[in-house]
């Protein structure tokens, strides 16, 4: 073996200690170029094709639509609400009321509330991989949000941007290029644009659909299922099969139908369908009439489709949570729900940090600037109330939660936050209820225990005068 042959063998099979990096003639080559920045891997054409296919699936695949819908349903629910944490309780209440009034019509078009904007943004993360929120002032100098879909931000043929994003020398976004229907564009200053996406790489500039890895799986499933449905229909149309050793069936054959003409062949399916149940069919010794039984779809085919769906759900939410939980039980159900809850919590964090918190600062900051709210110290401090977390055993967890609150292991604020409630609002209502109960007990001169006891039940039904 000469030197050139040795070099060729080393290039083909590799000589390094990392087996995964060694090439083999029995293994296919990995597509793609050498490792590079994510902004060069996810080019404008690749991202556009991913978005096109993902939008097709969300319109035509029930499984894809269920995954997207579940993420928005459990992560956003009826909306993630801010709760002010400044040292002034009165200012906190006023700021929250101001934000709630604004949230009824948050979109620049006046069509969507802030809760609906959160839903649209959450669905866009899974379908398009990203959404852009432009913070603007309308003609009445009121703060509004302009939701911009992924296909509206892009290149216009110039080399100034990377897929519609203009970056400075350190990679910081400076402007986003908004494309219009007439072929023009407008550069939006990055300081007023919220780019909502889940980053997978430090060098990532644009987002890709969450189910990017399963797009081909789901498209193949739809094609295979369509072909199998056609096959089942064709098989269902065949009721009986005539087996014969003869090369043909003459005009005097057993399936001759009275009134049939030369234009109507005795073996024509339309003619054979005129043979109805309860009739005797005479057969020659070399003929055999059998009922046709189809084995489609087979259990193997349905198992294959389930494999495609399971692999498609990986990386988003568990398949058992989204589609079929019949095969898991006990600890398996708790594991599935816990994994799904972590995914929902992660999506909530992305929405809060990239969209909801900046929106709170935008709306409340505008109210302070215009004099609608007084400036206070630490007005930027805010927390957020998310929807109630999912659970498997509601009774057991509720009992443990009450014990944690009574023992001081958990605060009331944490308790209400897990239920998707606001601590200040709930305690305000509780105080009002307590005051009303005390007033009723004094008015009718009955013990308070007859109206309400925190531990439940009544110890005495004998009315006692108030102290």
Coordinates of C-alpha atoms in Angstrom, one line a residue:
X1 CA 0.0 0.0 0.0
X2 CA 1.5 3.3 -1.1
X3 CA 1.4 6.6 0.7
X4 CA -1.6 7.9 -1.3
X5 CA -3.6 4.8 -0.5
X6 CA -2.8 5.2 3.2
X7 CA -3.9 8.8 3.2
X8 CA -7.1 7.8 1.5
X9 CA -7.8 5.1 4.1
X10 CA -7.2 7.6 6.9
X11 CA -9.5 10.2 5.4
X12 CA -12.2 7.6 4.8
X13 CA -12.2 5.6 8.1
X14 CA -10.5 8.1 10.5
X15 CA -7.8 7.4 13.0
X16 CA -8.9 9.6 16.0
X17 CA -9.8 8.2 19.5
X18 CA -13.4 9.5 19.2
X19 CA -15.3 6.8 17.4
X20 CA -18.3 9.1 16.6
X21 CA -15.9 11.3 14.5
X22 CA -14.6 8.4 12.5
X23 CA -16.0 7.9 9.0
X24 CA -17.2 4.5 7.8
X25 CA -18.3 3.1 4.5
X26 CA -21.2 1.3 6.2
X27 CA -22.6 4.6 7.6
X28 CA -24.1 7.4 5.6
X29 CA -22.5 10.9 5.6
X30 CA -24.0 13.5 7.9
X31 CA -25.6 16.4 5.9
X32 CA -24.5 20.0 6.5
X33 CA -21.3 21.9 6.5
X34 CA -18.7 22.3 9.2
X35 CA -19.9 23.8 12.5
X36 CA -20.6 27.5 12.2
X37 CA -22.8 30.2 13.8
X38 CA -26.5 29.4 14.1
X39 CA -27.3 32.5 12.0
X40 CA -25.5 30.9 9.0
X41 CA -27.2 27.5 9.6
X42 CA -30.7 29.0 9.8
X43 CA -30.6 31.1 6.6
X44 CA -33.6 33.1 5.4
X45 CA -34.6 30.5 2.8
X46 CA -34.4 27.6 5.3
X47 CA -36.3 29.5 8.0
X48 CA -39.0 30.5 5.5
X49 CA -39.5 27.0 4.3
X50 CA -39.7 25.7 7.9
X51 CA -42.4 28.3 8.6
X52 CA -44.3 27.5 5.5
X53 CA -44.5 23.8 6.3
X54 CA -45.2 24.4 10.0
X55 CA -48.2 26.7 9.1
X56 CA -49.5 24.0 6.8
X57 CA -49.4 21.5 9.6
X58 CA -51.1 23.6 12.1
X59 CA -54.0 24.0 9.6
X60 CA -54.2 20.3 8.6
X61 CA -52.7 18.1 11.3
X62 CA -54.8 17.6 14.4
X63 CA -51.9 16.3 16.4
X64 CA -49.8 19.3 15.6
X65 CA -52.7 21.7 16.4
X66 CA -53.2 19.9 19.7
X67 CA -49.6 20.3 20.7
X68 CA -49.7 24.0 19.9
X69 CA -53.0 24.5 21.6
X70 CA -52.0 22.7 24.8
X71 CA -48.9 24.8 25.2
X72 CA -51.0 28.0 24.9
X73 CA -53.8 26.7 27.0
X74 CA -51.7 25.6 30.0
X75 CA -48.9 28.2 29.7
X76 CA -51.0 31.3 29.2
X77 CA -54.5 30.2 30.3
X78 CA -56.6 33.3 30.9
X79 CA -53.5 35.5 30.9
X80 CA -50.4 36.1 32.9
X81 CA -51.0 39.2 35.1
X82 CA -48.4 41.5 36.7
X83 CA -48.4 42.4 40.4
X84 CA -46.6 45.5 41.5
X85 CA -44.1 45.2 44.3
X86 CA -43.2 48.8 45.2
X87 CA -43.1 49.9 48.9
X88 CA -46.4 51.9 48.4
X89 CA -49.4 49.5 48.6
X90 CA -51.8 52.2 47.4
X91 CA -49.6 53.0 44.3
X92 CA -49.4 49.2 43.6
X93 CA -53.2 48.9 43.6
X94 CA -53.5 52.0 41.3
X95 CA -50.9 50.8 38.9
X96 CA -52.4 47.3 38.6
X97 CA -55.9 48.8 38.0
X98 CA -54.4 51.1 35.3
X99 CA -52.7 48.2 33.6
X100 CA -55.9 46.1 33.7
X101 CA -57.8 48.9 32.0
X102 CA -55.2 49.2 29.4
X103 CA -55.0 45.4 28.9
X104 CA -58.6 45.3 27.6
X105 CA -57.5 46.8 24.3
X106 CA -53.7 46.3 24.0
X107 CA -53.4 45.8 20.3
X108 CA -52.9 48.7 17.9
X109 CA -55.8 47.5 15.8
X110 CA -58.1 47.4 18.8
X111 CA -59.0 43.8 18.2
X112 CA -57.1 41.9 20.9
X113 CA -56.7 42.2 24.6
X114 CA -53.4 41.7 26.3
X115 CA -54.4 38.1 27.3
X116 CA -55.2 37.4 23.6
X117 CA -51.9 38.9 22.6
X118 CA -50.2 36.5 24.9
X119 CA -52.0 33.6 23.4
X120 CA -51.1 34.7 19.9
X121 CA -47.5 35.1 20.9
X122 CA -47.4 31.6 22.5
X123 CA -48.9 30.0 19.4
X124 CA -46.5 31.9 17.1
X125 CA -43.5 30.5 19.1
X126 CA -44.5 27.0 18.2
X127 CA -45.8 27.6 14.7
X128 CA -43.3 30.3 13.4
X129 CA -40.6 30.1 16.0
X130 CA -40.9 33.7 16.9
X131 CA -43.0 36.9 17.0
X132 CA -42.1 40.5 17.1
X133 CA -43.9 43.0 19.3
X134 CA -43.5 46.7 18.4
X135 CA -44.3 49.1 21.2
X136 CA -45.9 52.2 19.7
X137 CA -48.1 55.2 20.6
X138 CA -51.4 55.6 18.8
X139 CA -53.0 58.8 17.5
X140 CA -54.3 59.6 21.1
X141 CA -50.8 59.1 22.6
X142 CA -51.8 55.9 24.2
X143 CA -49.3 52.9 24.5
X144 CA -50.2 50.0 22.1
X145 CA -48.7 46.8 20.9
X146 CA -48.2 45.9 17.2
X147 CA -47.9 42.2 16.7
X148 CA -45.6 41.4 13.7
X149 CA -45.5 37.9 12.3
X150 CA -42.2 36.2 11.3
X151 CA -42.7 36.6 7.5
X152 CA -43.0 40.4 7.9
X153 CA -39.4 40.7 9.1
X154 CA -36.8 39.9 6.4
X155 CA -34.3 41.0 3.8
X156 CA -35.1 43.3 1.0
X157 CA -32.3 42.2 -1.3
X158 CA -29.6 44.3 0.4
X159 CA -26.7 43.0 2.4
X160 CA -27.3 45.4 5.4
X161 CA -29.2 42.8 7.5
X162 CA -29.1 39.2 8.4
X163 CA -32.5 37.8 7.6
X164 CA -34.1 41.2 8.4
X165 CA -32.1 42.0 11.5
X166 CA -29.4 44.7 11.5
X167 CA -26.6 44.0 14.0
X168 CA -23.8 46.1 15.4
X169 CA -20.2 44.9 15.5
X170 CA -20.8 42.9 18.8
X171 CA -23.9 41.2 17.5
X172 CA -26.5 43.4 19.2
X173 CA -29.7 44.0 17.2
X174 CA -29.9 47.6 16.1
X175 CA -33.0 47.5 13.8
X176 CA -35.6 45.1 12.4
X177 CA -36.6 45.5 8.7
X178 CA -40.4 45.4 8.3
X179 CA -41.5 44.4 4.8
X180 CA -44.8 45.7 3.4
X181 CA -47.0 44.3 0.6
X182 CA -45.8 46.8 -2.0
X183 CA -42.2 45.6 -1.8
X184 CA -40.9 48.5 0.4
X185 CA -39.6 48.3 3.9
X186 CA -39.3 50.3 7.1
X187 CA -36.5 49.8 9.7
X188 CA -37.9 49.6 13.2
X189 CA -35.5 50.7 16.0
X190 CA -34.6 47.7 18.1
X191 CA -35.2 49.6 21.4
X192 CA -39.0 49.6 20.6
X193 CA -39.2 46.0 19.3
X194 CA -39.6 42.9 21.5
X195 CA -38.2 39.8 19.8
X196 CA -40.1 36.9 21.4
X197 CA -38.4 33.5 20.8
X198 CA -36.8 30.7 22.6
X199 CA -33.0 30.8 21.9
X200 CA -31.2 27.6 21.2
X201 CA -27.8 29.0 20.5
X202 CA -25.8 32.2 21.6
X203 CA -25.3 33.0 17.9
X204 CA -28.9 32.6 16.9
X205 CA -30.5 35.7 15.3
X206 CA -33.9 34.4 14.2
X207 CA -36.1 31.7 15.7
X208 CA -37.2 28.4 14.2
X209 CA -40.5 26.5 14.8
X210 CA -40.5 24.5 18.0
X211 CA -41.4 21.3 16.1
X212 CA -38.8 21.8 13.4
X213 CA -37.4 18.3 14.0
X214 CA -40.8 16.7 13.4
X215 CA -42.1 18.5 10.4
X216 CA -41.2 15.8 8.0
X217 CA -42.5 13.1 10.3
X218 CA -45.9 14.7 10.5
X219 CA -46.0 15.4 6.7
X220 CA -45.1 11.7 6.1
X221 CA -47.8 10.6 8.5
X222 CA -50.4 12.7 6.7
X223 CA -49.4 11.3 3.3
X224 CA -49.2 7.7 4.5
X225 CA -52.6 8.0 6.2
X226 CA -54.1 9.5 3.1
X227 CA -52.8 6.6 1.0
X228 CA -54.0 4.0 3.5
X229 CA -57.5 5.6 3.6
X230 CA -57.7 5.3 -0.2
X231 CA -56.6 1.7 0.1
X232 CA -59.3 0.9 2.7
X233 CA -61.9 2.5 0.5
X234 CA -60.9 0.5 -2.5
X235 CA -60.9 -2.7 -0.4
X236 CA -64.3 -1.9 1.1
X237 CA -65.8 -1.6 -2.4
X238 CA -64.9 -5.2 -3.2
X239 CA -67.3 -7.7 -1.5
X240 CA -66.6 -11.0 -3.2
X241 CA -64.0 -12.5 -5.5
X242 CA -64.7 -15.1 -8.2
X243 CA -61.8 -17.6 -8.7
X244 CA -61.8 -19.6 -11.9
X245 CA -59.4 -21.7 -14.0
X246 CA -61.1 -20.5 -17.2
X247 CA -59.5 -17.8 -19.2
X248 CA -62.7 -15.9 -19.6
X249 CA -66.4 -15.9 -18.8
X250 CA -68.7 -16.3 -21.8
X251 CA -72.1 -14.9 -22.3
X252 CA -73.7 -18.0 -20.9
X253 CA -71.6 -17.8 -17.7
X254 CA -72.9 -18.0 -14.2
X255 CA -72.9 -14.3 -13.7
X256 CA -75.0 -13.5 -16.8
X257 CA -77.6 -10.9 -15.7
X258 CA -80.9 -10.9 -17.5
X259 CA -81.2 -7.8 -19.7
X260 CA -77.4 -7.4 -20.0
X261 CA -76.2 -6.2 -23.4
X262 CA -72.9 -6.4 -25.2
X263 CA -72.0 -3.0 -23.9
X264 CA -72.5 -4.2 -20.3
X265 CA -70.0 -6.9 -19.5
X266 CA -71.2 -9.6 -17.1
X267 CA -68.0 -9.1 -15.0
X268 CA -68.4 -5.4 -14.9
X269 CA -68.4 -4.2 -11.2
X270 CA -71.6 -2.1 -11.8
X271 CA -73.4 -5.2 -13.1
X272 CA -72.1 -7.4 -10.4
X273 CA -73.4 -5.0 -7.7
X274 CA -76.9 -5.8 -8.9
X275 CA -76.6 -9.3 -7.3
X276 CA -78.2 -8.7 -3.9
X277 CA -78.3 -10.8 -0.8
X278 CA -80.5 -13.9 -0.6
X279 CA -79.8 -15.0 -4.2
X280 CA -78.4 -18.4 -5.2
X281 CA -75.3 -18.2 -7.4
X282 CA -74.5 -21.3 -9.5
X283 CA -70.8 -22.1 -9.9
X284 CA -69.0 -24.5 -12.2
X285 CA -66.7 -27.1 -10.6
X286 CA -63.6 -25.1 -11.4
X287 CA -65.0 -21.9 -9.9
X288 CA -64.9 -20.6 -6.3
X289 CA -66.7 -17.6 -4.9
X290 CA -65.2 -16.1 -1.7
X291 CA -66.0 -13.1 0.5
X292 CA -63.2 -10.5 0.3
X293 CA -61.7 -9.7 3.7
X294 CA -59.3 -6.8 4.0
X295 CA -56.5 -6.6 6.6
X296 CA -56.0 -2.8 6.2
X297 CA -55.2 -0.9 8.2
X298 CA -53.0 -3.4 10.0
X299 CA -51.8 -3.1 13.7
X300 CA -48.3 -2.7 12.3
X301 CA -49.3 0.4 10.4
X302 CA -51.1 2.0 13.4
X303 CA -48.0 1.3 15.6
X304 CA -45.8 2.9 12.9
X305 CA -48.0 6.1 13.0
X306 CA -47.8 6.1 16.8
X307 CA -44.0 6.0 16.6
X308 CA -44.0 9.0 14.3
X309 CA -46.2 10.9 16.7
X310 CA -44.1 10.0 19.7
X311 CA -40.9 11.1 18.1
X312 CA -42.6 14.3 16.9
X313 CA -43.8 15.2 20.4
X314 CA -40.3 14.9 21.9
X315 CA -38.8 18.2 22.7
X316 CA -42.1 19.9 23.3
X317 CA -44.6 18.2 25.6
X318 CA -44.9 14.4 26.4
X319 CA -46.9 12.4 23.9
X320 CA -49.0 10.9 26.7
X321 CA -50.1 14.3 27.8
X322 CA -51.0 15.5 24.4
X323 CA -52.6 12.5 22.8
X324 CA -52.8 9.2 24.7
X325 CA -52.4 8.5 28.4
X326 CA -54.0 5.1 28.4
X327 CA -50.7 3.2 28.5
X328 CA -49.3 4.9 31.6
X329 CA -50.5 4.9 35.2
X330 CA -49.5 5.7 38.7
X331 CA -45.9 7.1 38.9
X332 CA -45.8 7.3 35.1
X333 CA -48.7 9.7 35.0
X334 CA -47.1 11.9 37.6
X335 CA -43.8 11.9 35.7
X336 CA -45.6 12.9 32.5
X337 CA -47.5 15.7 34.2
X338 CA -44.4 16.9 35.9
X339 CA -42.4 17.1 32.6
X340 CA -45.3 18.9 31.0
X341 CA -45.5 21.4 33.9
X342 CA -41.8 22.1 33.5
X343 CA -42.3 22.8 29.8
X344 CA -45.2 25.2 30.5
X345 CA -43.2 27.0 33.2
X346 CA -40.3 27.4 30.8
X347 CA -42.7 29.0 28.2
X348 CA -44.1 31.3 30.8
X349 CA -40.6 32.5 31.7
X350 CA -39.9 33.2 28.0
X351 CA -43.1 35.2 27.6
X352 CA -42.6 37.1 30.9
X353 CA -39.0 38.1 30.3
X354 CA -39.3 38.8 26.6
X355 CA -42.8 40.3 26.3
X356 CA -44.9 40.8 29.5
X357 CA -42.3 42.5 31.8
X358 CA -41.2 45.0 29.1
X359 CA -44.8 45.7 28.3
X360 CA -45.5 46.5 32.0
X361 CA -42.6 48.9 32.1
X362 CA -43.7 50.5 28.8
X363 CA -47.3 51.0 30.0
X364 CA -46.6 52.1 33.6
X365 CA -43.6 54.2 32.5
X366 CA -45.9 56.1 30.0
X367 CA -48.5 56.6 32.8
X368 CA -45.9 58.1 35.1
X369 CA -44.5 60.3 32.3
X370 CA -48.0 61.6 31.5
X371 CA -48.9 62.2 35.1
X372 CA -51.6 59.5 35.3
X373 CA -49.5 57.8 38.1
X374 CA -47.2 59.4 40.5
X375 CA -43.5 58.4 40.5
X376 CA -42.5 56.1 43.4
X377 CA -39.4 54.3 44.4
X378 CA -38.8 50.9 42.9
X379 CA -41.8 51.2 40.5
X380 CA -40.1 48.8 38.2
X381 CA -40.3 45.9 40.7
X382 CA -43.0 43.5 39.6
X383 CA -43.9 39.9 39.8
X384 CA -46.3 37.9 37.7
X385 CA -49.3 35.6 38.5
X386 CA -49.4 32.6 36.1
X387 CA -52.4 30.2 35.6
X388 CA -53.0 27.4 38.0
X389 CA -50.5 24.6 37.7
X390 CA -51.7 21.3 36.5
X391 CA -51.8 18.4 39.0
X392 CA -52.6 14.7 39.0
X393 CA -54.0 14.3 42.6
X394 CA -55.7 17.5 43.4
X395 CA -57.1 16.4 46.8
X396 CA -53.8 15.1 48.1
X397 CA -51.8 18.1 46.9
X398 CA -54.4 20.5 48.3
X399 CA -54.2 18.9 51.7
X400 CA -50.4 19.1 51.7
X401 CA -50.6 22.7 50.5
X402 CA -52.9 23.7 53.4
X403 CA -50.5 22.0 55.9
X404 CA -47.5 23.8 54.4
X405 CA -49.3 27.2 54.8
X406 CA -50.3 26.4 58.4
X407 CA -46.8 25.3 59.3
X408 CA -45.3 28.4 57.8
X409 CA -43.3 26.4 55.1
X410 CA -45.2 28.3 52.4
X411 CA -46.4 31.9 52.3
X412 CA -50.0 32.9 51.4
X413 CA -48.6 34.8 48.4
X414 CA -47.0 31.5 47.1
X415 CA -50.2 29.6 47.7
X416 CA -52.3 32.1 45.7
X417 CA -49.7 32.3 42.9
X418 CA -49.8 28.5 42.4
X419 CA -53.6 28.8 42.1
X420 CA -53.3 31.6 39.5
X421 CA -54.7 34.2 41.9
X422 CA -53.4 37.5 43.0
X423 CA -52.5 37.7 46.7
X424 CA -53.5 41.4 47.2
X425 CA -56.9 40.9 45.5
X426 CA -57.7 37.7 47.4
X427 CA -56.8 39.2 50.8
X428 CA -58.7 42.3 50.0
X429 CA -61.8 40.3 49.3
X430 CA -61.2 38.2 52.4
X431 CA -61.0 41.3 54.5
X432 CA -64.2 42.7 53.0
X433 CA -66.0 39.4 53.7
X434 CA -64.7 39.3 57.3
X435 CA -65.9 42.9 57.9
X436 CA -69.4 42.0 56.4
X437 CA -69.6 38.9 58.7
X438 CA -68.8 40.9 61.8
X439 CA -71.4 43.5 60.9
X440 CA -74.0 40.9 60.4
X441 CA -73.2 39.2 63.7
X442 CA -73.5 42.5 65.5
X443 CA -76.7 43.5 63.6
X444 CA -78.6 40.3 64.4
X445 CA -76.9 39.7 67.8
X446 CA -75.7 36.2 66.9
X447 CA -72.3 34.6 67.5
X448 CA -69.9 34.9 64.7
X449 CA -69.4 31.1 64.8
X450 CA -72.9 30.7 63.4
X451 CA -71.9 32.6 60.3
X452 CA -68.4 31.4 59.7
X453 CA -65.7 29.3 61.2
X454 CA -62.3 28.8 59.5
X455 CA -62.1 25.2 60.7
X456 CA -65.6 24.4 59.4
X457 CA -68.7 23.2 61.2
X458 CA -70.6 24.7 64.2
X459 CA -69.9 23.9 67.8
X460 CA -72.9 25.5 69.3
X461 CA -76.3 26.5 68.0
X462 CA -77.3 28.4 71.1
X463 CA -77.3 32.2 70.3
X464 CA -75.1 34.2 72.6
X465 CA -75.1 38.0 73.0
X466 CA -72.1 39.7 71.5
X467 CA -69.4 40.7 74.0

